[in-house]
Tab-separated table of C-alpha atoms in Angstrom:
chain	number	residue	atom	x	y	z
A	46	MET	CA	0.000	0.000	0.000
A	47	GLY	CA	1.113	3.552	-0.484
A	48	SER	CA	2.729	3.037	-3.898
A	49	THR	CA	2.837	6.281	-5.821
A	50	SER	CA	0.988	4.750	-8.748
A	51	THR	CA	-2.138	3.892	-6.763
A	52	LYS	CA	-5.104	4.862	-8.862
A	53	ILE	CA	-8.540	5.953	-7.789
A	54	LYS	CA	-11.626	5.628	-9.981
A	55	LEU	CA	-14.096	8.501	-10.079
A	56	ARG	CA	-17.560	8.375	-11.679
A	57	THR	CA	-19.206	11.657	-12.609
A	58	SER	CA	-22.851	12.717	-12.761
A	59	ASP	CA	-22.953	11.918	-16.475
A	60	GLN	CA	-21.551	8.418	-15.893
A	61	LYS	CA	-18.036	9.107	-17.147
A	62	VAL	CA	-15.278	7.247	-15.314
A	63	PHE	CA	-11.871	8.783	-14.654
A	64	GLU	CA	-8.903	6.867	-13.328
A	65	VAL	CA	-6.455	9.155	-11.556
A	66	GLU	CA	-3.398	8.899	-9.401
A	67	LYS	CA	-4.208	8.947	-5.716
A	68	ALA	CA	-1.920	11.919	-5.057
A	69	VAL	CA	-3.898	13.969	-7.560
A	70	ALA	CA	-7.361	12.851	-6.447
A	71	VAL	CA	-6.785	13.495	-2.763
A	72	GLN	CA	-6.251	17.204	-3.464
A	73	SER	CA	-9.986	17.061	-2.936
A	74	GLN	CA	-10.623	16.752	0.795
A	75	THR	CA	-13.964	15.137	0.014
A	76	ILE	CA	-12.444	12.403	-2.130
A	77	LYS	CA	-9.662	11.923	0.413
A	78	TYR	CA	-12.190	11.380	3.189
A	79	ILE	CA	-14.284	8.954	1.162
A	80	TYR	CA	-11.189	7.024	0.059
A	81	GLU	CA	-9.752	6.756	3.549
A	82	ASN	CA	-13.051	5.797	5.152
A	83	GLY	CA	-14.475	3.519	2.510
A	84	CYS	CA	-13.413	0.620	0.397
A	85	PRO	CA	-10.222	1.591	-1.477
A	86	ASP	CA	-10.988	-0.413	-4.601
A	87	SER	CA	-14.462	0.806	-5.333
A	88	VAL	CA	-15.390	3.653	-7.605
A	89	ILE	CA	-16.051	6.976	-5.919
A	90	HIS	CA	-19.150	8.779	-7.166
A	91	VAL	CA	-18.860	12.498	-7.591
A	92	HIS	CA	-22.568	13.077	-8.187
A	93	SER	CA	-22.617	16.792	-8.586
A	94	VAL	CA	-19.778	17.164	-11.068
A	95	SER	CA	-19.964	16.584	-14.797
A	96	GLY	CA	-17.281	14.883	-16.871
A	97	ASP	CA	-16.125	18.104	-18.549
A	98	ILE	CA	-15.713	19.950	-15.295
A	99	LEU	CA	-14.036	17.058	-13.509
A	100	SER	CA	-11.610	16.731	-16.382
A	101	LYS	CA	-10.613	20.399	-15.991
A	102	ILE	CA	-10.351	20.040	-12.240
A	103	LEU	CA	-8.111	17.016	-12.550
A	104	ASP	CA	-5.844	18.997	-14.902
A	105	TYR	CA	-5.586	21.649	-12.212
A	106	CYS	CA	-4.867	19.181	-9.440
A	107	LYS	CA	-2.296	17.332	-11.532
A	108	LYS	CA	-0.486	20.544	-12.425
A	109	HIS	CA	-0.304	21.626	-8.814
A	110	VAL	CA	0.714	18.232	-7.455
A	111	ASN	CA	3.439	17.849	-10.069
A	112	SER	CA	4.785	21.331	-9.495
A	113	ALA	CA	4.860	20.871	-5.708
A	114	ALA	CA	6.541	17.468	-6.015
A	115	GLY	CA	9.119	18.897	-8.390
A	116	LYS	CA	8.062	16.496	-11.159
A	117	GLU	CA	7.499	19.420	-13.454
A	118	ASP	CA	10.019	22.183	-13.926
A	119	ILE	CA	7.802	25.184	-13.448
A	120	SER	CA	8.550	28.371	-11.573
A	121	PRO	CA	6.009	29.981	-9.207
A	122	GLU	CA	5.487	32.782	-11.756
A	123	GLU	CA	4.784	30.265	-14.506
A	124	LEU	CA	2.337	28.392	-12.284
A	125	TYR	CA	0.614	31.687	-11.492
A	126	GLU	CA	0.290	32.359	-15.219
A	127	TRP	CA	-1.007	28.862	-15.823
A	128	ASP	CA	-3.653	29.428	-13.148
A	129	ALA	CA	-4.613	32.763	-14.722
A	130	ASN	CA	-5.156	31.041	-18.065
A	131	PHE	CA	-7.019	28.199	-16.411
A	132	VAL	CA	-9.757	30.573	-15.271
A	133	LYS	CA	-10.147	32.285	-18.638
A	134	VAL	CA	-13.413	30.530	-19.294
A	135	ASP	CA	-17.002	31.606	-19.823
A	136	GLN	CA	-19.085	32.507	-16.802
A	137	ASN	CA	-21.093	29.296	-16.717
A	138	THR	CA	-17.966	27.151	-16.705
A	139	LEU	CA	-16.476	29.374	-14.017
A	140	PHE	CA	-19.552	28.916	-11.819
A	141	ASP	CA	-19.484	25.149	-12.421
A	142	LEU	CA	-15.836	25.130	-11.340
A	143	ILE	CA	-16.723	27.045	-8.176
A	144	LEU	CA	-19.571	24.660	-7.349
A	145	ALA	CA	-17.352	21.644	-7.961
A	146	ALA	CA	-14.385	23.029	-6.012
A	147	ASN	CA	-16.749	23.807	-3.145
A	148	CYS	CA	-18.319	20.377	-3.126
A	149	LEU	CA	-15.015	18.537	-3.618
A	150	LYS	CA	-13.333	20.805	-1.051
A	151	ILE	CA	-10.313	21.840	-3.081
A	152	GLU	CA	-9.352	25.005	-1.235
A	153	SER	CA	-6.775	26.478	-3.603
A	154	LEU	CA	-9.053	26.027	-6.624
A	155	LEU	CA	-11.993	27.531	-4.751
A	156	ASP	CA	-9.873	30.564	-3.829
A	157	LEU	CA	-8.626	30.935	-7.404
A	158	THR	CA	-12.065	30.755	-9.004
A	159	CYS	CA	-13.736	32.946	-6.389
A	160	GLN	CA	-10.985	35.558	-6.694
A	161	THR	CA	-11.644	35.597	-10.445
A	162	VAL	CA	-15.301	36.428	-9.839
A	163	ALA	CA	-14.310	38.939	-7.128
A	164	ASN	CA	-12.120	40.725	-9.687
A	165	MET	CA	-15.173	41.028	-11.926
A	166	ILE	CA	-16.973	42.855	-9.124
A	167	LYS	CA	-14.212	45.184	-7.892
A	168	GLY	CA	-14.579	48.808	-8.828
A	169	LYS	CA	-17.971	48.334	-10.446
A	170	ARG	CA	-21.130	50.257	-9.739
A	171	PRO	CA	-24.229	48.291	-8.776
A	172	GLU	CA	-25.747	48.667	-12.274
A	173	GLU	CA	-22.583	47.273	-13.817
A	174	ILE	CA	-22.540	44.338	-11.402
A	175	ARG	CA	-26.134	43.584	-12.372
A	176	THR	CA	-25.292	43.596	-16.050
A	177	THR	CA	-22.197	41.431	-15.625
A	178	PHE	CA	-23.984	38.742	-13.658
A	179	ASN	CA	-27.494	39.079	-15.005
A	180	ILE	CA	-28.973	39.985	-11.623
A	181	LYS	CA	-32.395	41.531	-11.506
A	182	ASN	CA	-32.856	44.649	-9.414
A	183	ASP	CA	-35.585	43.664	-6.988
A	184	TYR	CA	-35.513	46.838	-4.907
A	185	THR	CA	-38.360	49.301	-4.859
A	186	ILE	CA	-37.243	52.890	-5.372
A	187	GLU	CA	-37.667	53.671	-1.686
A	188	ALA	CA	-35.780	50.561	-0.577
A	189	GLU	CA	-32.987	51.321	-3.033
A	190	GLU	CA	-32.606	54.830	-1.682
A	191	ALA	CA	-32.550	53.536	1.865
A	192	VAL	CA	-29.762	51.067	1.068
A	193	ARG	CA	-27.855	53.732	-0.826
A	194	ARG	CA	-28.029	56.094	2.146
A	195	GLU	CA	-26.803	53.316	4.396
A	196	ASN	CA	-23.827	52.731	2.148
A	197	LYS	CA	-23.358	56.321	1.039
A	198	TRP	CA	-19.634	56.449	1.708
A	199	ALA	CA	-18.978	53.723	-0.861
A	200	PHE	CA	-20.404	56.029	-3.482
A	201	ASP	CA	-18.462	59.054	-2.302
A	202	MET	CA	-15.474	57.009	-3.390
A	203	LEU	CA	-16.591	57.061	-6.995
A	204	GLY	CA	-14.937	59.754	-8.978
A	205	GLY	CA	-13.942	60.124	-12.547
A	206	VAL	CA	-16.262	59.162	-15.301
A	207	GLY	CA	-19.476	57.397	-14.563
A	208	THR	CA	-20.414	55.245	-17.475
A	209	MET	CA	-23.819	54.069	-18.399
A	210	VAL	CA	-24.093	51.563	-21.174
A	211	ILE	CA	-27.321	51.334	-23.091
A	212	GLU	CA	-27.423	48.162	-25.106
A	213	GLU	CA	-30.222	48.901	-27.461
A	214	LEU	CA	-31.816	52.075	-28.597
A	215	ALA	CA	-35.427	51.148	-28.780
A	216	ASP	CA	-37.858	53.847	-29.592
A	217	ASP	CA	-38.687	55.747	-26.450
A	218	THR	CA	-36.384	53.963	-23.989
A	219	MET	CA	-35.911	55.269	-20.511
A	220	SER	CA	-32.831	54.452	-18.476
A	221	LYS	CA	-31.564	55.853	-15.256
A	222	CYS	CA	-28.430	55.970	-13.230
A	223	VAL	CA	-27.424	57.495	-9.951
A	224	THR	CA	-24.175	59.249	-9.778
A	225	ASN	CA	-22.009	61.423	-7.625
A	226	THR	CA	-22.303	65.101	-8.472
A	227	LYS	CA	-18.547	65.312	-8.800
A	228	SER	CA	-18.348	62.833	-11.648
A	229	ARG	CA	-18.887	63.117	-15.323
A	230	VAL	CA	-21.384	61.027	-17.152
A	231	CYS	CA	-20.566	59.299	-20.356
A	232	VAL	CA	-23.455	57.590	-22.039
A	233	ILE	CA	-22.536	54.962	-24.558
A	234	ALA	CA	-25.196	53.541	-26.806
A	235	ALA	CA	-24.526	50.923	-29.435
A	236	ASN	CA	-20.792	51.552	-29.038
A	237	GLN	CA	-21.073	55.200	-29.857
A	238	ILE	CA	-20.545	57.870	-27.280
A	239	VAL	CA	-23.840	59.624	-27.382
A	240	MET	CA	-23.330	62.160	-24.663
A	241	MET	CA	-20.567	63.239	-22.348
A	242	ARG	CA	-21.362	65.919	-19.849
A	243	SER	CA	-19.963	67.148	-16.647
A	244	ILE	CA	-22.618	66.908	-13.980
A	245	SER	CA	-21.929	70.457	-12.903
A	246	LYS	CA	-22.964	71.599	-16.376
A	247	LEU	CA	-26.195	69.695	-15.990
A	248	ALA	CA	-26.930	71.380	-12.695
A	249	ASN	CA	-29.851	73.761	-12.675
A	250	LYS	CA	-31.220	72.345	-15.881
A	251	LYS	CA	-34.428	70.470	-15.676
A	252	SER	CA	-33.934	68.757	-18.978
A	253	ILE	CA	-31.508	68.897	-21.834
A	254	ASP	CA	-32.208	68.004	-25.409
A	255	VAL	CA	-29.277	66.828	-27.413
A	256	TYR	CA	-29.345	65.790	-31.006
A	257	LYS	CA	-26.573	63.645	-32.237
A	258	GLN	CA	-25.976	62.725	-35.819
A	259	PRO	CA	-24.492	59.213	-35.877
A	260	GLN	CA	-21.664	58.427	-38.281
A	261	ASN	CA	-23.797	56.235	-40.496
A	262	PRO	CA	-26.405	58.449	-42.134
A	263	THR	CA	-28.925	55.644	-42.520
A	264	THR	CA	-29.350	55.168	-38.775
A	265	PRO	CA	-31.869	57.419	-37.091
A	266	ARG	CA	-31.011	60.595	-35.296
A	267	ILE	CA	-31.112	60.259	-31.570
A	268	LYS	CA	-32.714	62.722	-29.286
A	269	GLU	CA	-32.013	62.454	-25.598
A	270	SER	CA	-33.490	64.370	-22.829
A	271	VAL	CA	-31.994	64.277	-19.383
A	272	LYS	CA	-33.898	64.987	-16.245
A	273	GLN	CA	-32.267	65.123	-12.909
A	274	ARG	CA	-33.541	64.633	-9.420
A	275	ASN	CA	-31.735	65.254	-6.171
A	276	VAL	CA	-31.743	62.102	-4.068
A	277	GLY	CA	-29.593	63.151	-1.175
A	278	THR	CA	-26.396	64.949	-0.297
A	279	GLY	CA	-24.126	64.976	-3.278
A	280	PHE	CA	-26.114	62.555	-5.394
A	281	ILE	CA	-28.399	63.076	-8.296
A	282	GLU	CA	-30.403	60.680	-10.331
A	283	LEU	CA	-30.398	61.136	-14.056
A	284	PHE	CA	-33.117	59.894	-16.298
A	285	PHE	CA	-32.113	59.426	-19.885
A	286	HIS	CA	-34.958	59.371	-22.272
A	287	PHE	CA	-34.100	58.212	-25.736
A	288	LYS	CA	-36.222	58.748	-28.738
A	289	CYS	CA	-35.321	57.747	-32.215
A	290	LYS	CA	-36.230	60.191	-34.867
A	291	MET	CA	-36.169	59.360	-38.524
B	108	MET	CA	-28.533	32.935	-15.214
B	109	ASP	CA	-28.422	35.087	-12.119
B	110	ILE	CA	-25.281	34.304	-10.120
B	111	THR	CA	-27.125	34.582	-6.828
B	112	ARG	CA	-29.340	31.696	-7.891
B	113	ILE	CA	-26.500	29.492	-9.051
B	114	LEU	CA	-23.937	29.734	-6.297
B	115	PRO	CA	-24.631	28.881	-2.658
B	116	GLU	CA	-24.367	31.619	-0.044
B	117	GLU	CA	-21.044	30.355	1.335
B	118	CYS	CA	-19.410	30.749	-2.100
B	119	LEU	CA	-20.939	34.193	-2.593
B	120	CYS	CA	-19.642	35.210	0.855
B	121	LEU	CA	-16.164	34.028	-0.088
B	122	ILE	CA	-16.322	35.983	-3.352
B	123	ILE	CA	-17.430	39.232	-1.702
B	124	SER	CA	-14.860	38.823	1.067
B	125	LEU	CA	-12.182	38.767	-1.660
B	126	THR	CA	-13.233	42.200	-2.920
B	127	SER	CA	-13.006	45.162	-0.525
B	128	PRO	CA	-15.172	47.025	2.013
B	129	VAL	CA	-16.141	49.554	-0.676
B	130	ASP	CA	-17.114	46.855	-3.152
B	131	ALA	CA	-19.073	44.961	-0.496
B	132	CYS	CA	-21.133	48.071	0.254
B	133	ARG	CA	-21.796	48.654	-3.441
B	134	SER	CA	-22.784	45.006	-3.878
B	135	ALA	CA	-25.430	45.470	-1.206
B	136	MET	CA	-27.164	47.828	-3.623
B	137	VAL	CA	-27.442	45.234	-6.377
B	138	SER	CA	-30.321	43.095	-5.131
B	139	HIS	CA	-31.828	41.765	-1.917
B	140	ALA	CA	-30.006	38.453	-2.276
B	141	LEU	CA	-26.614	40.061	-2.778
B	142	ARG	CA	-27.266	42.440	0.102
B	143	SER	CA	-27.735	39.630	2.582
B	144	VAL	CA	-24.444	38.145	1.380
B	145	ALA	CA	-22.629	41.482	1.425
B	146	ASP	CA	-23.767	42.267	4.969
B	147	CYS	CA	-22.967	38.935	6.527
B	148	ASP	CA	-20.474	38.408	9.336
B	149	ALA	CA	-18.308	35.984	7.337
B	150	VAL	CA	-17.481	38.765	4.871
B	151	TRP	CA	-16.764	41.558	7.349
B	152	GLU	CA	-14.746	39.304	9.626
B	153	LYS	CA	-12.297	39.012	6.706
B	154	PHE	CA	-12.107	42.805	6.365
B	155	LEU	CA	-11.346	43.289	10.050
B	156	PRO	CA	-7.661	42.907	10.971
B	157	SER	CA	-6.824	39.366	12.013
B	158	ASP	CA	-5.966	40.398	15.555
B	159	TYR	CA	-9.023	42.578	16.120
B	160	LYS	CA	-10.262	40.549	19.062
B	161	SER	CA	-7.094	40.979	21.068
B	162	ILE	CA	-6.959	44.710	20.270
B	163	ILE	CA	-10.540	45.262	21.395
B	164	SER	CA	-10.094	43.242	24.552
B	165	GLY	CA	-7.718	45.946	25.763
B	166	SER	CA	-10.488	48.531	25.722
B	167	SER	CA	-13.138	49.256	28.302
B	168	SER	CA	-16.068	48.679	25.948
B	169	SER	CA	-14.819	45.334	24.678
B	170	SER	CA	-17.808	43.188	25.622
B	171	SER	CA	-20.337	45.439	23.943
B	172	LEU	CA	-18.127	45.768	20.868
B	173	LEU	CA	-17.701	42.029	20.529
B	174	SER	CA	-21.467	41.586	20.584
B	175	LEU	CA	-21.913	43.801	17.499
B	176	GLY	CA	-22.386	42.324	14.042
B	177	LYS	CA	-19.071	42.335	12.198
B	178	LYS	CA	-20.119	44.966	9.659
B	179	ASP	CA	-21.254	47.286	12.441
B	180	LEU	CA	-18.037	46.595	14.330
B	181	TYR	CA	-15.986	47.434	11.246
B	182	PHE	CA	-17.662	50.816	10.808
B	183	TYR	CA	-17.517	51.515	14.522
B	184	LEU	CA	-13.761	50.935	14.509
B	185	CYS	CA	-13.464	53.242	11.514
B	186	SER	CA	-15.307	56.069	13.202
B	187	TYR	CA	-14.386	55.889	16.888
B	188	PRO	CA	-10.816	55.425	18.041
B	189	ILE	CA	-10.346	52.786	20.716
B	190	LEU	CA	-7.987	53.560	23.557
B	191	PHE	CA	-5.714	50.876	24.892
B	192	GLN	CA	-2.476	50.452	26.819
B	193	ASN	CA	-3.898	52.330	29.785
B	194	GLY	CA	-5.460	54.954	27.585
B	195	THR	CA	-2.143	56.095	26.141
B	196	MET	CA	-2.598	54.750	22.611
B	197	SER	CA	-5.463	54.792	20.188
B	198	PHE	CA	-6.439	52.385	17.430
B	199	GLN	CA	-8.710	52.889	14.451
B	200	LEU	CA	-9.366	51.370	11.041
B	201	GLU	CA	-9.128	53.139	7.721
B	202	LYS	CA	-12.512	52.736	6.091
B	203	GLU	CA	-11.591	51.984	2.504
B	204	SER	CA	-9.022	49.319	3.204
B	205	GLY	CA	-9.483	48.086	6.763
B	206	LYS	CA	-5.876	48.913	7.565
B	207	LYS	CA	-4.895	49.819	11.081
B	208	CYS	CA	-4.145	53.353	12.236
B	209	TYR	CA	-2.484	54.104	15.541
B	210	VAL	CA	-1.893	57.264	17.545
B	211	LEU	CA	0.741	57.242	20.248
B	212	GLY	CA	-0.596	59.669	22.825
B	213	ALA	CA	1.664	62.129	24.600
B	214	ARG	CA	1.810	59.789	27.609
B	215	ALA	CA	3.113	57.001	25.345
B	216	LEU	CA	5.980	59.199	24.189
B	217	THR	CA	9.290	59.880	25.915
B	218	ILE	CA	9.436	63.600	26.580
B	219	ILE	CA	12.751	64.771	27.969
B	220	TRP	CA	12.004	66.967	31.037
B	221	GLY	CA	8.364	65.894	30.652
B	222	ASP	CA	8.059	65.068	34.345
B	223	THR	CA	9.285	68.444	35.517
B	224	PRO	CA	6.176	70.574	36.100
B	225	SER	CA	7.993	73.861	35.575
B	226	TYR	CA	8.871	72.693	32.052
B	227	TRP	CA	5.905	70.630	30.891
B	228	THR	CA	2.346	70.423	32.205
B	229	TRP	CA	-0.177	67.705	31.639
B	230	THR	CA	-3.744	68.816	31.044
B	231	SER	CA	-7.025	67.490	29.779
B	232	LEU	CA	-8.320	69.009	26.607
B	233	GLN	CA	-11.806	68.560	25.204
B	234	GLN	CA	-10.408	68.168	21.695
B	235	SER	CA	-8.021	65.424	22.581
B	236	ARG	CA	-8.954	61.782	22.253
B	237	PHE	CA	-6.691	61.039	25.184
B	238	GLY	CA	-7.080	61.760	28.864
B	239	GLU	CA	-4.033	64.004	28.860
B	240	VAL	CA	-1.961	66.123	26.509
B	241	ALA	CA	1.463	67.562	27.184
B	242	GLU	CA	1.838	71.328	27.091
B	243	LEU	CA	5.260	72.928	26.947
B	244	ARG	CA	5.682	75.741	29.469
B	245	ILE	CA	9.308	76.529	28.755
B	246	VAL	CA	12.352	74.526	27.766
B	247	TRP	CA	15.699	74.864	26.019
B	248	TRP	CA	16.175	71.181	25.373
B	249	LEU	CA	13.154	70.061	23.390
B	250	GLU	CA	13.287	66.351	22.712
B	251	VAL	CA	10.330	64.062	22.196
B	252	LYS	CA	10.658	60.438	21.140
B	253	GLY	CA	8.217	57.675	20.334
B	254	LYS	CA	8.338	54.154	19.025
B	255	ILE	CA	6.073	51.416	17.794
B	256	ASP	CA	6.648	47.781	16.873
B	257	SER	CA	6.063	47.230	13.162
B	258	LYS	CA	4.431	43.858	13.824
B	259	ILE	CA	1.257	45.493	15.135
B	260	LEU	CA	0.815	47.374	11.854
B	261	SER	CA	-1.094	46.035	8.843
B	262	PRO	CA	1.080	44.081	6.396
B	263	ASN	CA	1.762	45.262	2.846
B	264	THR	CA	0.966	48.841	3.675
B	265	ASN	CA	2.679	52.160	3.095
B	266	TYR	CA	2.533	53.967	6.422
B	267	VAL	CA	3.126	57.663	7.087
B	268	ALA	CA	3.902	59.066	10.530
B	269	TYR	CA	2.647	62.499	11.573
B	270	LEU	CA	3.353	64.661	14.591
B	271	VAL	CA	-0.028	65.835	15.902
B	272	PHE	CA	0.231	69.091	17.810
B	273	LYS	CA	-0.901	72.645	18.296
B	274	LEU	CA	0.884	75.880	19.058
B	275	ASN	CA	-0.758	77.877	21.807
B	276	LYS	CA	-1.614	81.119	20.007
B	277	ARG	CA	-0.904	83.314	22.987
B	278	TYR	CA	2.094	81.648	24.591
B	279	ALA	CA	3.984	79.918	21.807
B	280	ARG	CA	7.533	81.191	21.381
B	281	GLY	CA	10.529	79.914	19.526
B	282	PHE	CA	8.632	78.188	16.722
B	283	SER	CA	7.930	81.030	14.395
B	284	ARG	CA	10.493	81.187	11.585
B	285	ARG	CA	12.561	78.588	13.371
B	286	ASN	CA	13.013	74.936	12.497
B	287	VAL	CA	12.771	71.783	14.530
B	288	THR	CA	14.394	68.511	13.493
B	289	LEU	CA	12.190	65.526	12.781
B	290	GLN	CA	13.713	62.095	12.517
B	291	PHE	CA	12.261	58.785	11.335
B	292	ILE	CA	14.129	55.582	12.139
B	293	VAL	CA	13.230	52.108	10.914
B	294	ASN	CA	14.909	49.172	12.608
B	295	GLU	CA	17.680	51.387	13.972
B	296	VAL	CA	18.513	52.853	10.569
B	297	VAL	CA	17.735	56.524	10.089
B	298	SER	CA	15.327	56.669	7.209
B	299	LYS	CA	14.610	60.401	7.164
B	300	VAL	CA	15.892	63.500	8.924
B	301	TRP	CA	14.626	66.917	8.130
B	302	ASN	CA	14.241	70.415	9.495
B	303	VAL	CA	10.899	72.080	9.343
B	304	SER	CA	9.074	74.921	11.005
B	305	LEU	CA	6.007	73.962	13.014
B	306	GLU	CA	4.361	77.310	12.345
B	307	GLN	CA	1.786	76.897	9.575
B	308	GLU	CA	2.397	80.399	8.207
B	309	ASP	CA	6.035	79.537	7.573
B	310	ASN	CA	5.245	76.238	6.045
B	311	PRO	CA	1.717	75.856	4.721
B	312	GLN	CA	2.700	72.971	2.478
B	313	HIS	CA	3.885	70.681	5.242
B	314	VAL	CA	1.997	71.820	8.315
B	315	ARG	CA	-1.676	71.159	7.820
B	316	ALA	CA	-4.842	71.438	9.834
B	317	ARG	CA	-6.370	68.008	10.430
B	318	GLY	CA	-9.941	69.067	10.844
B	319	ASP	CA	-10.193	67.845	14.436
B	320	GLY	CA	-8.659	70.981	15.948
B	321	TRP	CA	-5.055	69.780	15.676
B	322	MET	CA	-2.230	70.386	13.217
B	323	GLU	CA	0.001	67.729	11.741
B	324	VAL	CA	3.367	67.558	10.040
B	325	GLU	CA	4.767	64.496	8.328
B	326	ILE	CA	7.730	62.874	10.037
B	327	GLY	CA	8.428	60.157	7.465
B	328	GLU	CA	7.036	57.102	5.743
B	329	PHE	CA	7.874	53.473	5.246
B	330	PHE	CA	6.495	50.348	3.643
B	331	ASN	CA	5.543	47.685	6.141
B	332	GLU	CA	5.794	44.345	4.417
B	333	CYS	CA	5.126	41.687	7.015
B	334	GLY	CA	5.872	43.473	10.249
B	335	ASP	CA	9.372	42.140	10.684
B	336	ASP	CA	11.045	45.506	10.331
B	337	GLY	CA	11.507	45.724	14.053
B	338	THR	CA	10.777	48.972	15.812
B	339	VAL	CA	9.886	52.197	14.074
B	340	GLU	CA	11.053	55.263	16.002
B	341	PHE	CA	10.244	58.932	15.718
B	342	SER	CA	11.851	61.976	17.226
B	343	LEU	CA	11.344	65.688	17.437
B	344	MET	CA	14.320	67.747	18.549
B	345	GLU	CA	15.280	71.357	18.960
B	346	VAL	CA	18.263	71.794	21.233
B	347	ASN	CA	19.949	74.899	19.924
B	348	GLY	CA	19.805	76.875	23.144
B	349	TYR	CA	16.875	79.226	22.774
B	350	THR	CA	13.664	79.018	24.732
B	351	LYS	CA	10.598	77.367	23.350
B	352	ARG	CA	7.124	77.687	24.804
B	353	GLY	CA	3.542	76.798	24.078
B	354	LEU	CA	3.780	73.543	22.095
B	355	ILE	CA	0.838	71.253	22.856
B	356	LEU	CA	1.360	67.608	21.947
B	357	GLU	CA	-1.489	65.243	21.129
B	358	GLY	CA	0.837	62.522	19.918
B	359	ILE	CA	2.206	60.798	16.861
B	360	GLU	CA	-0.124	59.193	14.339
B	361	LEU	CA	0.730	56.322	12.037
B	362	ARG	CA	-1.740	55.825	9.201
B	363	PRO	CA	-1.742	54.339	5.695
B	364	LYS	CA	-0.627	56.651	2.945
B	365	ASN	CA	-3.594	58.032	1.114
B	366	PHE	CA	-2.871	58.289	-2.560
B	367	ALA	CA	-6.005	60.285	-3.218
B	368	ASN	CA	-4.346	63.274	-1.576
């Protein structure tokens, strides 16, 4: 017992079987526990992980085991880069990796994948976080204001350009954003900068009409009007009302 | 698919705890589900310094502080300095980063001739966070020293040390258009020595009002990597044989360097 070529069999949720070296498989605390407390020859079921994801995870574990054991000549910087490339996947795969690392209890992989998601949140405004992760805003206006007041200082930190991205210009769309009165607002619609204004220039105006002629003459002219509403010390809410005019 | 429906709360807590206090507060604004993650103790415990329990236990309000939720405790520590070491030192957190800030009160400093009442008096001032401040009556040999162990500071942080003081408008003498010497020593190596006037009119660039009724002047800065730089020492000296009066010392503050300034 204890030979370095001991293999463990793993069966995934989609009935794929993987045979891996014990040293690699026991990177997962869950698998380690099951192996040490069960029958060593039987197949371990990893119910909640699919074949594709387990395959990726085993690549990760193998790379890290080999590098730690000196079997692979890889510097810490190179391993760091390898990890960075490992997490360059689409969101769904990333979430599947997080779920699997959590369930299999592979701490370093869980930290790596969660840090990747954390980096997608850092520095973003709430609207941007919603867009990135497809989260619906389920606050009423009053509740939203109450939470904003509670966390006001986090918004005082925002300076520079506040960016609002409008994905589609439907006829008569209304969008809003809340921003610090010290920032500038840059509204980007369909990859064109439609309006860039300093908030201080917007002050004292109830609404502003701006016509912009897009580059391509066949697309419609865009009229925006901006209304602003004071929502508390140093913050205003801007309503952008887009209308397409032919 | 909405991330808050895919990942379990423990994973979401881990993710938010890997961002920052600012990002956690902004995340609370995203949706109800993300708010309950962003406000939970597991997240804010990670933003508090790892030794927060032992620091708080040195203060008189420790039991009530330890019963607060971790987010509330974090913001409390950012807003209200905690006194410890017999009320001679204060501790606070910097809001954006959760890094530790310390003030060595006048009683925690070594003031040469400080125990001689005809030279220095000890009084209570409303504006001071400490029980006592040191006020200079008259002295020729002005020497004030302080030190702090770098291991109690936050790791991977650029710290700046400031002398926090006031000049008594009516009685101050010997500071106007005259320089004092400030020295900053890290692990017994002199990192910075410079001469500066403590009078704001002489030196508006370096002597600034803090907004709490006190003035401050920078003594020096250093990068604390993992707290194994030994002791950091500060000194203020003016021993050139003329009388000085009216300097009121609150203490020496050590806080993270704020790049926004």
